[in-house]
Every structure is written in structure tokens, then in C-alpha cells.
Tab-separated table of C-alpha atoms and ligand atoms in Angstrom:
chain	number	residue	atom	x	y	z
A	14	MET	CA	-53.974	-10.683	-4.843
A	15	GLU	CA	-52.915	-7.224	-5.933
A	16	LYS	CA	-53.923	-4.397	-3.658
A	17	PHE	CA	-53.265	-0.734	-3.193
A	18	VAL	CA	-50.350	-0.213	-0.840
A	19	GLU	CA	-51.274	3.087	0.737
A	20	PHE	CA	-49.158	5.359	2.942
A	21	PRO	CA	-50.212	7.805	5.666
A	22	GLU	CA	-51.166	11.384	4.832
A	23	ASN	CA	-48.322	13.928	4.753
A	24	PHE	CA	-45.771	11.152	4.366
A	25	LEU	CA	-42.297	12.464	3.552
A	26	TRP	CA	-41.271	11.317	0.094
A	27	GLY	CA	-37.861	12.103	-1.293
A	28	ALA	CA	-34.257	11.000	-1.183
A	29	ALA	CA	-31.056	11.482	0.717
A	30	SER	CA	-27.692	12.666	-0.350
A	31	SER	CA	-24.659	14.285	1.249
A	32	GLY	CA	-22.428	17.305	0.753
A	33	PRO	CA	-19.172	15.397	0.204
A	34	GLN	CA	-20.752	13.081	-2.377
A	35	THR	CA	-22.432	15.714	-4.520
A	36	GLU	CA	-21.067	19.255	-4.213
A	37	GLY	CA	-17.557	19.074	-5.583
A	38	ASN	CA	-14.752	20.839	-3.786
A	39	TYR	CA	-15.153	24.340	-5.241
A	40	GLY	CA	-14.181	27.061	-2.790
A	41	LYS	CA	-13.544	24.659	0.057
A	42	ALA	CA	-10.630	25.797	2.246
A	43	HIS	CA	-10.137	22.419	3.948
A	44	GLU	CA	-9.958	18.792	2.900
A	45	ASN	CA	-12.171	16.263	4.613
A	46	VAL	CA	-10.850	12.740	5.187
A	47	MET	CA	-12.455	11.446	1.993
A	48	ASP	CA	-10.830	14.235	-0.069
A	49	ARG	CA	-7.538	13.371	1.608
A	50	TRP	CA	-7.959	9.693	0.790
A	51	PHE	CA	-8.527	10.418	-2.874
A	52	HIS	CA	-5.743	12.989	-3.100
A	53	THR	CA	-3.218	10.577	-1.574
A	54	LYS	CA	-4.420	7.270	-3.097
A	55	PRO	CA	-6.536	7.851	-6.213
A	56	GLU	CA	-5.937	4.235	-7.251
A	57	ASP	CA	-8.246	3.124	-4.432
A	58	PHE	CA	-11.199	4.616	-6.323
A	59	PHE	CA	-13.179	3.124	-9.174
A	60	ASP	CA	-11.822	4.569	-12.449
A	61	GLN	CA	-9.809	6.938	-10.250
A	62	VAL	CA	-12.746	9.331	-10.016
A	63	GLY	CA	-12.677	11.542	-6.930
A	64	PRO	CA	-14.865	14.031	-5.074
A	65	ASP	CA	-13.335	17.200	-6.591
A	66	ILE	CA	-16.178	17.659	-9.053
A	67	ALA	CA	-18.540	14.893	-7.920
A	68	SER	CA	-22.027	15.692	-9.277
A	69	ASP	CA	-21.271	19.423	-9.393
A	70	PHE	CA	-24.182	20.168	-7.042
A	71	TYR	CA	-22.312	23.327	-6.004
A	72	HIS	CA	-23.366	24.749	-9.370
A	73	THR	CA	-26.286	22.585	-10.470
A	74	TYR	CA	-28.446	22.777	-7.336
A	75	PRO	CA	-31.153	24.998	-8.916
A	76	GLU	CA	-31.635	22.468	-11.710
A	77	ASP	CA	-31.414	19.551	-9.271
A	78	PHE	CA	-34.103	20.920	-6.977
A	79	ALA	CA	-36.342	21.581	-9.991
A	80	LEU	CA	-35.862	17.972	-11.139
A	81	MET	CA	-36.516	16.605	-7.663
A	82	LYS	CA	-39.724	18.599	-7.584
A	83	LYS	CA	-40.594	17.234	-11.013
A	84	ILE	CA	-40.360	13.636	-9.804
A	85	GLY	CA	-42.575	14.264	-6.819
A	86	PHE	CA	-40.242	14.959	-3.897
A	87	ASN	CA	-41.667	16.845	-0.942
A	88	SER	CA	-38.399	16.455	1.009
A	89	PHE	CA	-34.658	15.979	0.554
A	90	ARG	CA	-31.686	15.396	2.842
A	91	THR	CA	-28.204	16.666	2.366
A	92	SER	CA	-25.393	17.564	4.759
A	93	ILE	CA	-23.411	20.639	5.664
A	94	GLN	CA	-19.711	19.967	5.217
A	95	TRP	CA	-17.759	20.950	8.307
A	96	SER	CA	-14.762	21.431	6.005
A	97	ARG	CA	-16.696	23.970	3.896
A	98	LEU	CA	-18.638	25.939	6.506
A	99	ILE	CA	-15.886	26.472	9.054
A	100	LYS	CA	-12.810	28.553	8.445
A	101	ASP	CA	-11.144	28.033	11.813
A	102	PHE	CA	-12.013	24.759	13.554
A	103	GLU	CA	-10.733	25.861	16.973
A	104	THR	CA	-12.830	29.015	17.198
A	105	GLY	CA	-15.719	27.871	15.009
A	106	GLU	CA	-15.313	30.959	12.802
A	107	VAL	CA	-17.504	30.651	9.735
A	108	ASP	CA	-16.320	30.860	6.138
A	109	PRO	CA	-18.650	33.458	4.541
A	110	ASP	CA	-18.684	31.737	1.137
A	111	GLY	CA	-19.534	28.401	2.719
A	112	ALA	CA	-22.334	30.024	4.718
A	113	LYS	CA	-23.686	31.687	1.590
A	114	PHE	CA	-23.700	28.410	-0.305
A	115	TYR	CA	-25.741	26.528	2.307
A	116	GLN	CA	-28.141	29.472	2.570
A	117	SER	CA	-28.689	29.175	-1.204
A	118	ILE	CA	-29.465	25.480	-0.793
A	119	ILE	CA	-32.032	26.259	1.910
A	120	ASP	CA	-33.594	29.009	-0.220
A	121	GLU	CA	-33.781	26.794	-3.291
A	122	ALA	CA	-35.429	23.976	-1.361
A	123	LYS	CA	-37.993	26.419	0.004
A	124	LYS	CA	-38.658	27.844	-3.445
A	125	ASN	CA	-39.521	24.324	-4.617
A	126	ASN	CA	-41.593	23.490	-1.554
A	127	ILE	CA	-39.149	20.788	-0.562
A	128	THR	CA	-38.628	20.187	3.154
A	129	LEU	CA	-34.914	20.036	3.781
A	130	ILE	CA	-33.437	17.642	6.308
A	131	LEU	CA	-29.968	18.861	7.215
A	132	ASN	CA	-27.342	16.519	8.536
A	133	LEU	CA	-24.133	17.615	10.242
A	134	HIS	CA	-21.716	14.738	9.642
A	135	HIS	CA	-21.574	12.301	6.765
A	136	PHE	CA	-18.171	10.562	7.166
A	137	ASP	CA	-16.505	13.930	6.413
A	138	LEU	CA	-14.248	14.751	9.324
A	139	PRO	CA	-11.825	17.571	8.410
A	140	ALA	CA	-8.492	15.850	7.660
A	141	GLU	CA	-6.538	18.338	9.793
A	142	LEU	CA	-8.422	17.140	12.870
A	143	LEU	CA	-7.310	13.592	12.166
A	144	ASP	CA	-3.691	14.734	11.800
A	145	GLU	CA	-3.654	16.953	14.860
A	146	TYR	CA	-5.814	15.070	17.335
A	147	GLY	CA	-6.488	11.559	16.013
A	148	GLY	CA	-9.989	12.489	14.816
A	149	TRP	CA	-12.910	10.889	16.645
A	150	GLU	CA	-10.560	9.231	19.142
A	151	SER	CA	-10.241	12.671	20.703
A	152	LYS	CA	-12.705	14.406	23.012
A	153	HIS	CA	-11.312	17.750	21.889
A	154	VAL	CA	-12.652	16.925	18.416
A	155	VAL	CA	-16.025	16.255	20.059
A	156	ASP	CA	-15.981	19.819	21.378
A	157	LEU	CA	-14.901	21.254	18.034
A	158	PHE	CA	-17.839	19.458	16.421
A	159	VAL	CA	-20.153	21.158	18.903
A	160	LYS	CA	-18.707	24.537	17.785
A	161	PHE	CA	-19.442	23.629	14.183
A	162	ALA	CA	-23.000	22.620	15.113
A	163	LYS	CA	-23.448	25.897	16.983
A	164	ALA	CA	-22.471	27.826	13.864
A	165	CYS	CA	-25.015	25.811	11.834
A	166	PHE	CA	-27.802	26.451	14.348
A	167	GLU	CA	-26.974	30.152	14.605
A	168	LEU	CA	-27.014	30.536	10.846
A	169	TYR	CA	-29.934	28.312	9.903
A	170	GLY	CA	-31.500	27.020	13.116
A	171	ASN	CA	-34.997	28.337	12.693
A	172	GLN	CA	-35.161	27.785	8.946
A	173	ILE	CA	-34.864	23.999	9.254
A	174	GLU	CA	-37.474	21.692	10.688
A	175	TYR	CA	-35.424	18.484	10.743
A	176	TRP	CA	-31.781	18.308	11.825
A	177	THR	CA	-29.664	15.203	12.262
A	178	THR	CA	-26.345	14.992	14.066
A	179	PHE	CA	-24.683	12.052	12.259
A	180	ASN	CA	-25.231	9.775	9.308
A	181	GLU	CA	-24.324	6.135	9.987
A	182	PRO	CA	-21.905	6.850	12.835
A	183	MET	CA	-21.128	3.123	13.217
A	184	VAL	CA	-19.427	3.161	9.827
A	185	ILE	CA	-16.691	5.430	11.208
A	186	PRO	CA	-15.255	2.895	13.714
A	187	GLU	CA	-16.217	-0.093	11.579
A	188	ALA	CA	-14.755	1.066	8.290
A	189	GLY	CA	-12.005	3.345	9.573
A	190	TYR	CA	-10.684	1.369	12.568
A	191	LEU	CA	-11.794	-2.284	12.483
A	192	TYR	CA	-11.752	-3.358	8.833
A	193	GLY	CA	-9.977	-0.593	6.922
A	194	PHE	CA	-12.369	0.063	4.065
A	195	HIS	CA	-12.597	3.829	4.705
A	196	TYR	CA	-9.858	6.348	5.419
A	197	PRO	CA	-7.748	6.278	7.600
A	198	ASN	CA	-7.997	2.585	6.604
A	199	TYR	CA	-6.827	1.212	9.957
A	200	LYS	CA	-7.398	-2.482	10.554
A	201	GLY	CA	-7.515	-4.319	13.845
A	202	LYS	CA	-7.809	-1.237	16.068
A	203	GLY	CA	-10.548	-2.696	18.239
A	204	LYS	CA	-9.897	-0.716	21.400
A	205	GLU	CA	-9.661	2.587	19.551
A	206	ALA	CA	-12.865	1.745	17.640
A	207	MET	CA	-14.716	1.360	20.961
A	208	GLN	CA	-13.556	4.818	22.076
A	209	VAL	CA	-14.711	6.243	18.738
A	210	ILE	CA	-18.176	4.729	19.293
A	211	TYR	CA	-18.379	6.399	22.666
A	212	ASN	CA	-17.016	9.757	21.522
A	213	ILE	CA	-19.434	10.020	18.627
A	214	ASN	CA	-22.360	9.199	20.909
A	215	LEU	CA	-21.089	11.903	23.225
A	216	ALA	CA	-20.766	14.367	20.338
A	217	SER	CA	-24.321	13.646	19.216
A	218	ALA	CA	-25.660	14.120	22.762
A	219	LYS	CA	-23.730	17.367	23.236
A	220	VAL	CA	-25.113	18.747	19.982
A	221	ILE	CA	-28.657	17.728	20.933
A	222	SER	CA	-28.241	19.391	24.312
A	223	LEU	CA	-26.947	22.561	22.628
A	224	TYR	CA	-29.838	22.544	20.154
A	225	ARG	CA	-32.369	22.306	22.983
A	226	SER	CA	-30.664	25.122	24.887
A	227	MET	CA	-31.079	27.399	21.861
A	228	ASN	CA	-34.873	27.027	21.870
A	229	LEU	CA	-35.121	26.391	18.176
A	230	LYS	CA	-38.407	25.374	16.695
A	231	GLY	CA	-37.456	22.189	14.823
A	232	LYS	CA	-36.547	18.654	15.786
A	233	ILE	CA	-33.228	16.897	16.057
A	234	GLY	CA	-32.416	13.255	15.418
A	235	ILE	CA	-29.719	10.872	14.241
A	236	ILE	CA	-29.445	8.581	11.234
A	237	LEU	CA	-28.384	5.009	11.897
A	238	ASN	CA	-27.613	2.187	9.530
A	239	LEU	CA	-29.491	-0.708	11.028
A	240	THR	CA	-28.409	-4.118	9.805
A	241	PRO	CA	-30.436	-6.736	11.678
A	242	ALA	CA	-28.193	-9.634	12.695
A	243	TYR	CA	-29.958	-12.907	11.891
A	244	PRO	CA	-28.400	-16.030	13.467
A	245	ARG	CA	-27.489	-19.042	11.325
A	246	SER	CA	-29.352	-21.386	13.682
A	247	ASN	CA	-31.073	-21.480	17.034
A	248	SER	CA	-28.053	-23.002	18.746
A	249	GLN	CA	-27.022	-21.039	21.828
A	250	GLU	CA	-23.652	-20.226	20.231
A	251	ASP	CA	-25.225	-18.713	17.118
A	252	LEU	CA	-27.810	-16.831	19.165
A	253	ASP	CA	-25.061	-15.366	21.357
A	254	ALA	CA	-23.148	-14.339	18.257
A	255	SER	CA	-26.172	-12.558	16.810
A	256	GLU	CA	-26.922	-10.837	20.108
A	257	PHE	CA	-23.357	-9.530	20.337
A	258	THR	CA	-23.461	-8.359	16.722
A	259	GLU	CA	-26.784	-6.576	17.307
A	260	ASN	CA	-25.460	-4.863	20.390
A	261	LEU	CA	-22.239	-3.738	18.777
A	262	PHE	CA	-23.308	-2.765	15.268
A	263	ASN	CA	-26.859	-1.509	15.833
A	264	ARG	CA	-27.609	-0.900	19.466
A	265	SER	CA	-24.367	0.805	20.511
A	266	PHE	CA	-25.892	3.863	18.816
A	267	LEU	CA	-29.599	3.035	18.928
A	268	GLU	CA	-29.793	2.609	22.712
A	269	PRO	CA	-27.954	5.821	23.658
A	270	ALA	CA	-29.825	7.790	20.967
A	271	ILE	CA	-33.266	6.734	22.182
A	272	LYS	CA	-32.801	5.531	25.768
A	273	GLY	CA	-29.694	7.460	26.761
A	274	GLU	CA	-27.781	4.312	27.766
A	275	PHE	CA	-25.357	1.858	26.216
A	276	PRO	CA	-26.387	-1.807	25.889
A	277	LYS	CA	-25.606	-3.373	29.278
A	278	LYS	CA	-24.340	-6.683	27.915
A	279	LEU	CA	-21.964	-4.963	25.512
A	280	VAL	CA	-20.554	-2.802	28.280
A	281	GLU	CA	-20.013	-5.922	30.423
A	282	VAL	CA	-18.076	-7.715	27.677
A	283	LEU	CA	-15.942	-4.673	26.848
A	284	ASP	CA	-15.210	-4.106	30.519
A	285	LYS	CA	-14.254	-7.737	31.081
A	286	ASP	CA	-11.929	-7.589	28.065
A	287	GLY	CA	-10.325	-4.321	29.203
A	288	VAL	CA	-11.418	-2.336	26.125
A	289	LEU	CA	-14.234	-0.278	27.568
A	290	TRP	CA	-14.217	3.371	26.537
A	291	GLU	CA	-13.042	6.134	28.802
A	292	SER	CA	-16.046	8.024	30.131
A	293	SER	CA	-17.025	10.309	33.007
A	294	GLN	CA	-20.223	10.346	35.056
A	295	ALA	CA	-20.999	13.885	33.841
A	296	GLU	CA	-20.784	12.715	30.211
A	297	LEU	CA	-22.975	9.688	30.868
A	298	ASP	CA	-25.541	11.940	32.558
A	299	LEU	CA	-25.565	14.220	29.527
A	300	ILE	CA	-26.041	11.240	27.181
A	301	LYS	CA	-28.882	10.026	29.410
A	302	LYS	CA	-30.856	13.221	29.067
A	303	SER	CA	-29.992	14.238	25.492
A	304	THR	CA	-31.940	11.702	23.476
A	305	VAL	CA	-33.316	12.258	19.978
A	306	ASP	CA	-36.708	13.594	18.898
A	307	TYR	CA	-36.840	11.183	16.000
A	308	LEU	CA	-34.782	8.530	14.243
A	309	GLY	CA	-33.636	8.063	10.646
A	310	VAL	CA	-32.942	4.496	9.541
A	311	ASN	CA	-30.732	3.643	6.602
A	312	TYR	CA	-31.468	0.109	5.533
A	313	TYR	CA	-29.660	-1.699	2.735
A	314	HIS	CA	-28.923	-5.261	3.846
A	315	PRO	CA	-29.010	-7.596	6.843
A	316	LYS	CA	-26.080	-9.283	8.563
A	317	ARG	CA	-26.020	-13.091	8.733
A	318	VAL	CA	-24.007	-14.300	11.670
A	319	LYS	CA	-22.791	-17.446	13.322
A	320	ALA	CA	-20.539	-18.355	16.216
A	321	GLN	CA	-16.846	-17.644	15.695
A	322	ASP	CA	-14.892	-20.871	15.146
A	323	HIS	CA	-11.475	-19.303	15.777
A	324	PRO	CA	-11.885	-16.737	18.540
A	325	GLU	CA	-8.205	-16.988	19.467
A	326	GLN	CA	-7.251	-15.178	16.233
A	327	PHE	CA	-9.009	-12.049	17.433
A	328	LYS	CA	-7.617	-11.655	20.919
A	329	GLU	CA	-4.316	-9.880	20.309
A	330	PRO	CA	-4.984	-7.149	19.327
A	331	TRP	CA	-8.549	-7.206	20.662
A	332	MET	CA	-11.155	-7.441	17.947
A	333	PRO	CA	-14.917	-7.896	18.384
A	334	ASP	CA	-14.825	-10.700	15.808
A	335	GLN	CA	-13.906	-13.155	18.558
A	336	TYR	CA	-17.634	-13.132	19.373
A	337	PHE	CA	-19.193	-13.614	15.951
A	338	GLU	CA	-18.525	-14.331	12.310
A	339	GLU	CA	-20.441	-13.081	9.311
A	340	TYR	CA	-21.305	-15.536	6.569
A	341	GLU	CA	-23.163	-15.549	3.281
A	342	MET	CA	-26.432	-17.421	3.633
A	343	PRO	CA	-26.750	-20.068	0.904
A	344	ASN	CA	-29.273	-19.186	-1.820
A	345	CYS	CA	-29.791	-15.633	-0.640
A	346	ARG	CA	-30.550	-12.849	-3.117
A	347	MET	CA	-27.459	-10.763	-3.760
A	348	ASN	CA	-26.640	-7.522	-5.446
A	349	LYS	CA	-23.333	-8.873	-6.678
A	350	TYR	CA	-22.083	-5.431	-7.753
A	351	ARG	CA	-22.148	-4.237	-4.164
A	352	GLY	CA	-21.872	-7.576	-2.348
A	353	TRP	CA	-25.002	-6.809	-0.346
A	354	GLU	CA	-27.797	-9.282	0.290
A	355	ILE	CA	-31.275	-8.134	-0.751
A	356	TYR	CA	-33.693	-8.941	2.048
A	357	PRO	CA	-36.715	-6.597	2.067
A	358	LYS	CA	-38.439	-8.177	5.076
A	359	ALA	CA	-35.752	-6.759	7.357
A	360	ILE	CA	-37.317	-3.326	6.916
A	361	TYR	CA	-40.451	-4.732	8.587
A	362	ASP	CA	-38.401	-6.309	11.375
A	363	ILE	CA	-36.663	-2.987	12.050
A	364	ALA	CA	-39.975	-1.103	12.056
A	365	MET	CA	-41.523	-3.522	14.548
A	366	ASP	CA	-38.408	-3.449	16.743
A	367	ILE	CA	-38.691	0.347	16.956
A	368	LYS	CA	-42.385	0.018	17.740
A	369	ASN	CA	-42.028	-2.688	20.372
A	370	ASN	CA	-38.694	-1.900	22.005
A	371	TYR	CA	-38.077	1.814	21.478
A	372	GLY	CA	-41.317	3.434	22.592
A	373	ASN	CA	-42.611	3.668	19.019
A	374	ILE	CA	-40.572	6.844	18.530
A	375	PRO	CA	-41.277	8.759	15.287
A	376	TRP	CA	-38.878	7.532	12.647
A	377	TYR	CA	-38.390	7.442	8.904
A	378	ILE	CA	-36.445	5.488	6.350
A	379	SER	CA	-33.614	7.891	5.668
A	380	GLU	CA	-31.885	5.726	3.011
A	381	ASN	CA	-32.779	2.613	1.070
A	382	GLY	CA	-31.745	1.809	-2.445
A	383	MET	CA	-29.782	-0.195	-4.921
A	384	GLY	CA	-27.263	0.524	-7.661
A	385	VAL	CA	-25.573	-1.689	-10.211
A	386	GLU	CA	-22.440	-1.406	-12.270
A	387	GLY	CA	-22.853	-0.484	-15.933
A	388	GLU	CA	-26.359	0.900	-15.606
A	389	GLN	CA	-25.878	2.419	-19.026
A	390	ARG	CA	-26.750	-1.029	-20.467
A	391	PHE	CA	-30.392	-0.220	-19.692
A	392	ALA	CA	-30.303	2.975	-21.785
A	393	GLN	CA	-32.603	3.348	-24.801
A	394	VAL	CA	-31.442	5.120	-27.977
A	395	ASP	CA	-32.254	8.532	-26.548
A	396	GLY	CA	-30.330	7.719	-23.365
A	397	PHE	CA	-33.451	7.081	-21.277
A	398	ILE	CA	-32.483	4.541	-18.595
A	399	GLU	CA	-35.051	1.820	-17.962
A	400	ASP	CA	-34.021	0.804	-14.468
A	401	ASP	CA	-36.839	-1.628	-13.703
A	402	TYR	CA	-34.617	-3.526	-11.272
A	403	ARG	CA	-34.588	-0.424	-9.050
A	404	ILE	CA	-38.371	-0.018	-9.227
A	405	ASP	CA	-38.814	-3.665	-8.183
A	406	PHE	CA	-36.387	-3.175	-5.292
A	407	TYR	CA	-38.264	-0.123	-4.045
A	408	LYS	CA	-41.706	-1.678	-4.404
A	409	GLU	CA	-40.807	-4.712	-2.388
A	410	HIS	CA	-39.187	-2.725	0.427
A	411	LEU	CA	-42.032	-0.217	0.505
A	412	ALA	CA	-44.648	-2.970	0.706
A	413	TRP	CA	-42.947	-4.407	3.808
A	414	LEU	CA	-42.662	-0.936	5.293
A	415	GLN	CA	-46.336	-0.237	4.734
A	416	LYS	CA	-47.265	-3.527	6.396
A	417	ALA	CA	-45.385	-2.388	9.525
A	418	ILE	CA	-47.066	1.031	9.405
A	419	LYS	CA	-50.447	-0.676	9.188
A	420	GLU	CA	-49.448	-2.640	12.281
A	421	GLY	CA	-48.742	0.594	14.128
A	422	SER	CA	-45.095	1.468	13.513
A	423	ASN	CA	-44.676	5.251	13.718
A	424	CYS	CA	-42.902	5.831	10.407
A	425	PHE	CA	-43.372	9.257	8.855
A	426	GLY	CA	-41.417	9.054	5.607
A	427	TYR	CA	-39.294	7.251	3.083
A	428	HIS	CA	-36.120	8.557	1.501
A	429	ALA	CA	-34.430	6.635	-1.241
A	430	TRP	CA	-30.709	6.657	-1.892
A	431	THR	CA	-30.482	8.742	-3.992
A	432	ALA	CA	-31.915	11.605	-6.040
A	433	PHE	CA	-29.278	12.013	-8.752
A	434	ASP	CA	-26.256	9.730	-9.267
A	435	CYS	CA	-23.555	10.696	-6.818
A	436	TRP	CA	-20.006	9.861	-5.794
A	437	SER	CA	-19.343	7.039	-3.402
A	438	TRP	CA	-16.529	6.265	-0.980
A	439	ASN	CA	-14.156	4.345	-3.216
A	440	ASN	CA	-16.778	2.901	-5.561
A	441	ALA	CA	-17.015	6.436	-6.985
A	442	TYR	CA	-19.599	6.254	-9.809
A	443	LYS	CA	-19.451	2.481	-10.310
A	444	ASN	CA	-22.897	1.635	-8.924
A	445	ARG	CA	-25.393	4.321	-9.892
A	446	TYR	CA	-28.187	4.822	-7.365
A	447	GLY	CA	-30.078	7.872	-8.643
A	448	PHE	CA	-33.596	8.469	-9.967
A	449	ILE	CA	-31.815	10.997	-12.186
A	450	ALA	CA	-28.824	10.005	-14.313
A	451	VAL	CA	-25.749	12.216	-14.306
A	452	ASP	CA	-23.433	12.250	-17.312
A	453	LEU	CA	-20.009	12.751	-15.761
A	454	LYS	CA	-18.508	14.346	-18.880
A	455	THR	CA	-21.194	16.986	-19.406
A	456	GLN	CA	-22.874	16.981	-15.978
A	457	GLN	CA	-26.173	16.728	-17.840
A	458	ARG	CA	-29.112	15.249	-15.993
A	459	LYS	CA	-31.797	12.907	-17.329
A	460	ILE	CA	-34.664	11.414	-15.334
A	461	LYS	CA	-34.648	7.594	-15.358
A	462	LYS	CA	-37.722	5.382	-15.561
A	463	SER	CA	-37.621	5.001	-11.767
A	464	GLY	CA	-37.932	8.791	-11.436
A	465	TYR	CA	-41.224	8.787	-13.326
A	466	TRP	CA	-42.341	5.794	-11.276
A	467	TYR	CA	-41.546	7.739	-8.089
A	468	LEU	CA	-43.644	10.640	-9.357
A	469	ASP	CA	-46.650	8.316	-9.723
A	470	LEU	CA	-46.010	6.797	-6.317
A	471	THR	CA	-45.899	10.178	-4.600
A	472	LYS	CA	-48.943	11.510	-6.485
A	473	ASN	CA	-51.017	8.502	-5.452
A	474	ASN	CA	-49.355	8.131	-2.046
A	475	GLY	CA	-49.042	4.437	-2.818
A	476	PHE	CA	-48.944	1.809	-5.541
A	477	VAL	CA	-50.598	-1.435	-6.548
A	478	TYR	CA	-48.713	-4.546	-5.436
A	479	ASP	CA	-49.005	-8.114	-4.271
A	480	LEU	CA	-46.622	-8.672	-1.392
A	481	GLU	CA	-47.819	-12.205	-0.693
A	482	GLN	CA	-46.529	-13.417	-4.026
A	483	LYS	CA	-43.105	-12.126	-3.093
A	484	VAL	CA	-42.792	-13.619	0.378
A	485	GLU	CA	-39.696	-15.781	0.563
B	520	LIG	C1	-24.819	4.634	2.967
B	520	LIG	C2	-24.223	5.996	3.047
B	520	LIG	O1	-23.979	3.780	3.674
B	520	LIG	O2	-24.918	3.988	1.737
B	520	LIG	C3	-24.049	6.686	1.710
B	520	LIG	O3	-24.894	6.832	3.948
B	520	LIG	C4	-23.646	5.680	0.646
B	520	LIG	O4	-23.117	7.714	1.870
B	520	LIG	C5	-24.775	4.668	0.507
B	520	LIG	O5	-23.292	6.256	-0.562
B	520	LIG	C6	-24.561	3.611	-0.569
B	520	LIG	O6	-23.374	2.915	-0.330
B	520	LIG	P1	-22.168	2.911	-1.358
B	520	LIG	O7	-20.989	2.531	-0.552
B	520	LIG	O8	-22.511	1.908	-2.412
B	520	LIG	O9	-22.072	4.303	-1.909
């Protein structure tokens, strides 16, 4: 039976984005690691399109905010690029042009009545800090990040209600050190990846502690990509594999962020294997007391896991894969353009996990979305893109989310990925995710069908839907 799927009052509606994926590199004195990747290996990127122009947000932001307003947004997330705001990483000296640009973004959001969520790190480590210190493997880089955060808080602290320290920090060790699908494209560096996990948790805690010491009036959180690990079967081996995967890929950030501690079982395994991170008691005490005010959850797909049949292959060098193996569940729904399973119920499972195991902390969906290759095939004669597949994707995920809210999960908003088509780490503009289409040749914008659908959704604070019919 169709019913009205209604959301709480004052729900945050909008979308997320990031500096490195939208702005373009105009006026930036430093490269970040993604710029470096493109400048050294453009062939790694779809159609060899890089971040130098991206979606030109550096120039088009007034139009973009107006369009976001037009499709019903009351909020929007982007990030401050460390490599744009800071002139001298060691001293934290600010680049005046960078500072002016981010002030314009804040002013424009305000002008449009759009609450801005500002994030401090979206995979965009300055490349020089990788060259000089080994990036997030180094605790000196942790301290330089705190200097960057301090500059952000001094400049904009009281103008922003919602700050976040990192976006999807787990992707940095996973993609950069374990499996090589992001720059610096290392593979098999298991031990180093574990230190990176620790150092980024430490960096987040140090920034939270700094924020609190400055007596600013907003809130500070972190954005995690949670990918629930569902076991293939109820055999003990598969259950152990899924528990390890959960602890490593989700809870190694979730637990410290909310409870101030690392998952005990993970620490035991890493210690036994001789790959536990280097830490001090003073750091662990700081992590313990510097937990988040709220959580952002990026949800795209689950992980399906089973016991590892060939653990011996992953012992030298040490890799976490000796404890689990991912597999594609037969007959699952797939977005074949991205290789990600579509499983909307996981959003409910995440919401209930936060409610039941994490003190029902305030949280929001900070990213959820879907893009396909060749979206232009849905364009009408006037170029209007009828992206019904995206509307269906959103409806189904939102219906599961609302069910969890009705059951008491403390979710205060939903951000889609993304507002206007933007650049992606090596897929570039292959899979378009936006409510607003961007023509890369002219940088012209055009609202898609999903954008008008979002306007209706936000006006009504809900939509009519029959979740039961959809239950798999
Ligand atoms: C998230 C990131 O992982 O997913 C975004 O926070 C990213 O930066 C988005 O763009 C979609 O993934 P992708 O790789 O298809 O761009």
C-alpha cells in the first residue's frame, strides 16, 4: 500500500561535494595528491579529464548556489582545500586569495539561506607533504593538519554551524596503501596502512580538541563511509570474516570517533601479527576524550564477505585479506558502471546500529547516490535529462531511512551525492551523479528531472511510496 513517507521537521536536505572535485585549480599555489596523480599519469583517468577545471565552481558558485536553492536545498557540504588555503604548510600561514575564496562561498551560501557544512579533508593531502614526510604515515603531518584546521577555525569558526574533520578517512589507507586505486597507488602496504588509520584518527581527535578549546559555537563531526559487512553464511568462519571486516573497514574509525577507543578485537589481531600502530598513552588519552558531536555517514554499497580460502598468500607482506575475502553475491542488484551493489536496506541496518550500539548519537546521511556512464542517453531534444533511475534509487534508500527514523534512529538530514556533476578520482566525469547536469565544454548547467523531484520532496518533506512492494 502506498503511503506518505514523512521526515522530521527541520530535516537537512541537500547534497555533498568537495573542493578538489568541483573548484578547478585556479590560483592554487600547491598541488594536492589527486592533482599530482593526474599531472603525472593522465592516462589513469577516464577520457584523460583532470581536476584543473573540474566543474569550474571557483567561478560558477553564485549560479550553483542559486540552482541548489531552486531545487530545494536547505544545506550543502563542500570542503576547504588545504592546498588552496595554506601558503606555508609548516607555519600554517594563510594564502589571502584562498581565504577570500572560501569566505565568498560562505557568504553565497548565507545569501541563499543554505546551511553550509564545511569539511577539512577530502582525500586531498598536499603532494609536498607526501614527498617530504610520507603523508599520513607521519605524525608531523598530523600536526601540520592541526595548523591548517586552526587557520580555518580562526577565519570562519563562528560562521559555520557544522564542521567535519575528514571525509571517508578509511579510503586513504584502503585505496592508497592496500589496494592501489588512489594515489600514491601503493599495493600490499598493510603495516603502513594500519599506521595511517591510527594517525588519521589522531589528527581528527587533535582537531576536535582544538575546536573545543576555541569555544566556537558550532558542532564538529566526522564523515565515515560505512559499508556493512554481511557474511556469506552463518558458519563460524564466515562470521569471523565479517566481524574482522567490520572492525577494520567501519569500526576502526567509528569506535574512536564516538567512543574514543579502537575495536579491541582488531587491536588484538594487529598486535599478535606485529603490525599494530605506534601510539603513546598521551595520544590515546586525547583520542578518548575528543569524540565527535555528530556523525556523517556516506552509504553507497555493502560488502559481502566470506572466509579467506588462501590466507597464506597474504602473510608476507602482511595484508588484512588473510582474514576475509570479498565476493559478489549471486543475483544481487548491481550498478555495473561503478561495480557497486545496490542494497538499500543497509541504510536501515546502519541507522539501527548507530541507535543501538553508539548511544543514538545525532547523525545524518552525508552521501548517498548513484551515477551511470553515458547519462546523456536519457536526454530529451532540449537536453533535459530524465534520470528516473536516480529518482528510484533515492526513493528506495530514503524509505528505508525513514523507517529507521520512525523506529527512533536520531538522523537529522540527508545529503545526496551530488548537487551538480563533478569530477571523480580516476572515473573523472564517466558516471554523472548530479541533480544538475554540467556540460564540460561550455560549463553550462541544466537541472535534471531528479532535481525537480528533489524540489517536490523537500517542499513536502516526504513522498508517496510503497516500501513493502520493494522488499527483497
Ligand atoms: C565517495 C566520495 O566515496 O563517493 C566522493 O566521498 C566520491 O568523493 C563519491 O566522488 C562517488 O564515488 P566515485 O568514485 O564514483 O566518484
